[in-house]
Amino acid sequence: MKFLVTLQNTKFSSLVLLDLAYVVVLAPLLLMLKVPMLVFVVLVVAILVFSSKPAKSWLIVVIFMLGGIAIYLSLYGAFSFRGLSRLKLFLELLIYVLIVVVSMQRLTREINIYLLLSPFFFLALSLFFFYGMLMLIYVIFEVFFLLWMILSHRMQGDILEGFRASMVMFMYSLPWVVVLFIFFPRISFEHASYGFKGETVQRMGHDGTMYLDNKALLVPSDRIVMEVGFEKKIPASHLLYFRGSMLYIDKKNHWEPIPSFVKRKEGLVEHKVNNEKTHYSVTLYPTQKKWLYLLDIPTQAAKESKLDRDLISTVKRKIREPMHYAAISTLRSKFYDTLDDYTLKISTAVHVNHNPKTLEEVLKIQEIHHTEAKRANALVKFFQSQSLTYTLKPEALDINHTTDSFLFDTKKGYCVHFASSFVTMARMLGIPARLVTGYKGDISNGLKNYLVIKERDAHAWAELYIDKHWVRYETTSTASHIETQAHSNQTKDTQNSMSSPLMKKINLYLMYAKYQVETWILYYSNIRQKQLLGYLKENPKFIFIFISSFITLVLVTLIFTVYFKRKVYDNKALESVQAILKILQERGFIRKKNETLHQYFLRYCEENVDKEAGTRLITQLDDSYEKLVYADKPTNLALKDFKKLVKKATKFKTY
Amino acid sequence: MMKSFLQFIQIHKSVKQHATRFSAVVVVLLFGLFLQAYMHDFNLVYITLFFVFSFAFSAGPIGVLNIGSLKSTFLKQGRFFAEVEGKIPLQLYNPSKSTAWAIDIFYDKDTFLPLEKLESDTSTILQLPYTPNKRGHFTYEGVYLESKYPLSTARLTKLVKEIFTALAYPQPKGKSLNSFLSEDESHYGEEKEFDGLRDYDGSQKLSHIHWASVAKGELSVKTFVKEHQTQNLLFHFFTSGSDDEARLSQLCLWALSCEKLHLTFDIQMPQKRLSSNKESIDEILSYLAKY
């Protein structure tokens, strides 16, 4: 409170206000400054702190030279005419030059128009380098802060009044900003990527090679791999298969895809069907891999990617920064395909002698069942009969006989082991089969239309070619037991703070909010704009919701405006007595110009002798007010009593 | 709501908006941000752009309300004399519910009085310096209020429509009243008793010089208590100066001196005798001003 009082009585000079603006706008840029430039900035700040006089011309020349050296050292190696054509380097140079020039002018302690404008330049330049939720919040803060400083300057350095005025202006502007943001026509240029957007961390998941030995993938982590926003509600969990890589070649201890140099004939893949299409958008975090994960079965390639004949979507370069793409899929577990000779050959290739025990069982099935479909069903039943256990801590398999080892000896494994054995056995039965890796979503990680895919959702399953269709088999569902303890232990290790369901829910809500902000603000584009306008045209209910939301926003801003525009009284008693004055004025008893409060109350009592109760209250108020305001040491208690009296007086009806 | 809107329209009409160099800055800033945002679909830049635009947009009405609701009135106070700087009192009243900020009152082309703030429902009186060129009626206009509040993106001006009219009395100059009195002692009664010393101003008799003080390096004259107050002082128009303007200035000076010393006097004008017993000083000065 004392601080506020001090602040109220302090008038900030224009230079101090300008310095405060610099602190705010330079803060994000300091994160990208090279060490020589940082040292230069520290030096200038030190001079400003320790010397209160305008710098002499020789010092400004020295600062100019030091600034030049700092720029040279900062950009040493990167600086060339060719380098200048790179926007990021050019912008970096621009920032450095601006810092040096501003420092020179600031040291003279004279404000000119260029110095006044420089915070805006710094703000605009910082927008090239940072993008994300945090920067969004910071930019809004920066904009508000600069407005605050300008208004404080206009109000002779009164920053409290400046704050109130800037809040009013900010609130006036907010609805306009919202309307402009939504409806301002956009064009479909891509979002530019400068600065520090790339990540070097790799999101774990199957990466085209699936190991069965101790290299086998096991990442029960909660790190987010993707965020998926469905146009409608999230489909059921059993439909949330995100295709990643396709593996055909069994290398004993691991599976590999078909080498990239092999040219396969285009098949008649039936992925454009009349089934209901599911539209969704994905934010894929850097995986350092080339796969885009699309829901089974994708109907078209996502942007900048190609969809191969196995319906696997890849991009040319590894994904090193968050990628946003829209996709459409039909949620089915099988699709029509015609196999070329090579695919048929490679999807039936199997080392029969590597797993003799399995072969024995295969022969039994072959003897009983003669169609592919029946054999596949028999295969599932066989797996179910083996009492297999799903565990994240399986025992080591015999690498030379992996399928035998898993199905007859250890009987423990996770998706990788189940899928691998299933595919091997299917091939032994003469059914073309392949392994699919990707992610399997869980609806418990979703909220409304928002689904989070975590590293722990990495999955592998099998696809068998039956009656000219590739059919998906969820091989882990054949497990008879699930070792939950092992699973929960793993979960505890990685989840820590997520242990309570409430925390998990809160975290999910926060992620949902973040996702919505990213979708509708940071990555709002002409596509979104068209979607929104289209939706508005077709849904009268949505128009109503939209307009209501806007009116609510306007009302909220108005409330804020009225609050910050209210008259502030130095005297608390005078502030509280305003309620009574308002009532009396409304009843037609107008206070004369230059009439003191005491005179006003006295006049009321004289003119309203007949209203005994009212005059008594007013007299009481008058006395209390006088005692409170003119007492030597007014106490809080007296003010409290006075407020009670005012409250009582406001409830009185017959003035 | 409608009433407030109409009120705003009325206020808006009374205020003129002029571009400033910061208006150009805002346009350049908006254009730059627009290019930055549009070319790369930068939503953060769009947000900054829209905020800058909205601030500039809302600055207009806020600035208009800040200056437009102020009410100004010239107060009829004070005397004005030809070629003597006087003060014209301008009362500013802020009837709105908000404080008015950063108002400059321009009373000459480049001369202004700054007013830091004027709280709601309060008024202040500003004294605008003005020197009438000659005696007689004069009008004073062209005073306007100016403000760059809130963002300096527009210079808002509001003309004080009221025209101030007043009468400038002749410039008081000439011989002092003492000088006049010393020339004709009988007008002032007989010297009776030594009263004290005062500075010599060249108009006193040599016999009144206090030689003792001269010896000390100070030139003083003796003053005496008069035995009786004489009749009214009488100033003659024709004997008070060489030409009309000099005479009027002289009479004005003597009239003011008499007022100061609470002396009654008469002025014999060519066609009228003015008497301080019958007319107020201002009436006498007005007659002189209009002569």
PDB file of C-alpha atoms in Angstrom, chain A residues 34 74-95 125 128-129 193-196, chain B residues 40:
ATOM      1  CA  LYS A  34      25.560 -12.821 -29.165  1.00  0.00           C
ATOM      2  CA  SER A  74      28.960 -11.073 -33.109  1.00  0.00           C
ATOM      3  CA  LEU A  75      28.603 -11.707 -36.812  1.00  0.00           C
ATOM      4  CA  TYR A  76      32.164 -12.853 -37.435  1.00  0.00           C
ATOM      5  CA  GLY A  77      32.126 -15.737 -39.864  1.00  0.00           C
ATOM      6  CA  ALA A  78      28.497 -15.350 -40.795  1.00  0.00           C
ATOM      7  CA  PHE A  79      28.952 -11.947 -42.298  1.00  0.00           C
ATOM      8  CA  SER A  80      29.277 -11.751 -46.045  1.00  0.00           C
ATOM      9  CA  PHE A  81      27.336 -10.255 -48.903  1.00  0.00           C
ATOM     10  CA  ARG A  82      25.859 -13.661 -49.526  1.00  0.00           C
ATOM     11  CA  GLY A  83      24.971 -13.973 -45.867  1.00  0.00           C
ATOM     12  CA  LEU A  84      23.132 -10.687 -45.979  1.00  0.00           C
ATOM     13  CA  SER A  85      20.628 -12.182 -48.373  1.00  0.00           C
ATOM     14  CA  ARG A  86      19.538 -14.489 -45.556  1.00  0.00           C
ATOM     15  CA  LEU A  87      16.712 -12.687 -43.872  1.00  0.00           C
ATOM     16  CA  LYS A  88      17.522 -13.869 -40.374  1.00  0.00           C
ATOM     17  CA  LEU A  89      21.101 -12.650 -40.545  1.00  0.00           C
ATOM     18  CA  PHE A  90      20.005  -9.383 -42.077  1.00  0.00           C
ATOM     19  CA  LEU A  91      17.477  -8.846 -39.291  1.00  0.00           C
ATOM     20  CA  GLU A  92      20.069  -9.712 -36.674  1.00  0.00           C
ATOM     21  CA  LEU A  93      22.395  -7.107 -38.146  1.00  0.00           C
ATOM     22  CA  LEU A  94      19.549  -4.598 -38.154  1.00  0.00           C
ATOM     23  CA  ILE A  95      18.910  -5.206 -34.458  1.00  0.00           C
ATOM     24  CA  LEU A 125      11.931  -7.040 -35.087  1.00  0.00           C
ATOM     25  CA  PHE A 128      10.627 -12.283 -36.541  1.00  0.00           C
ATOM     26  CA  PHE A 129      12.448 -14.374 -34.018  1.00  0.00           C
ATOM     27  CA  SER A 193       9.902 -19.766 -40.020  1.00  0.00           C
ATOM     28  CA  TYR A 194      12.747 -17.740 -38.604  1.00  0.00           C
ATOM     29  CA  GLY A 195      14.664 -17.927 -35.423  1.00  0.00           C
ATOM     30  CA  PHE A 196      14.537 -20.591 -32.809  1.00  0.00           C
TER      31      PHE A 196
ATOM     32  CA  HIS B  40       4.210 -14.407 -44.078  1.00  0.00           C
TER      33      HIS B  40
END
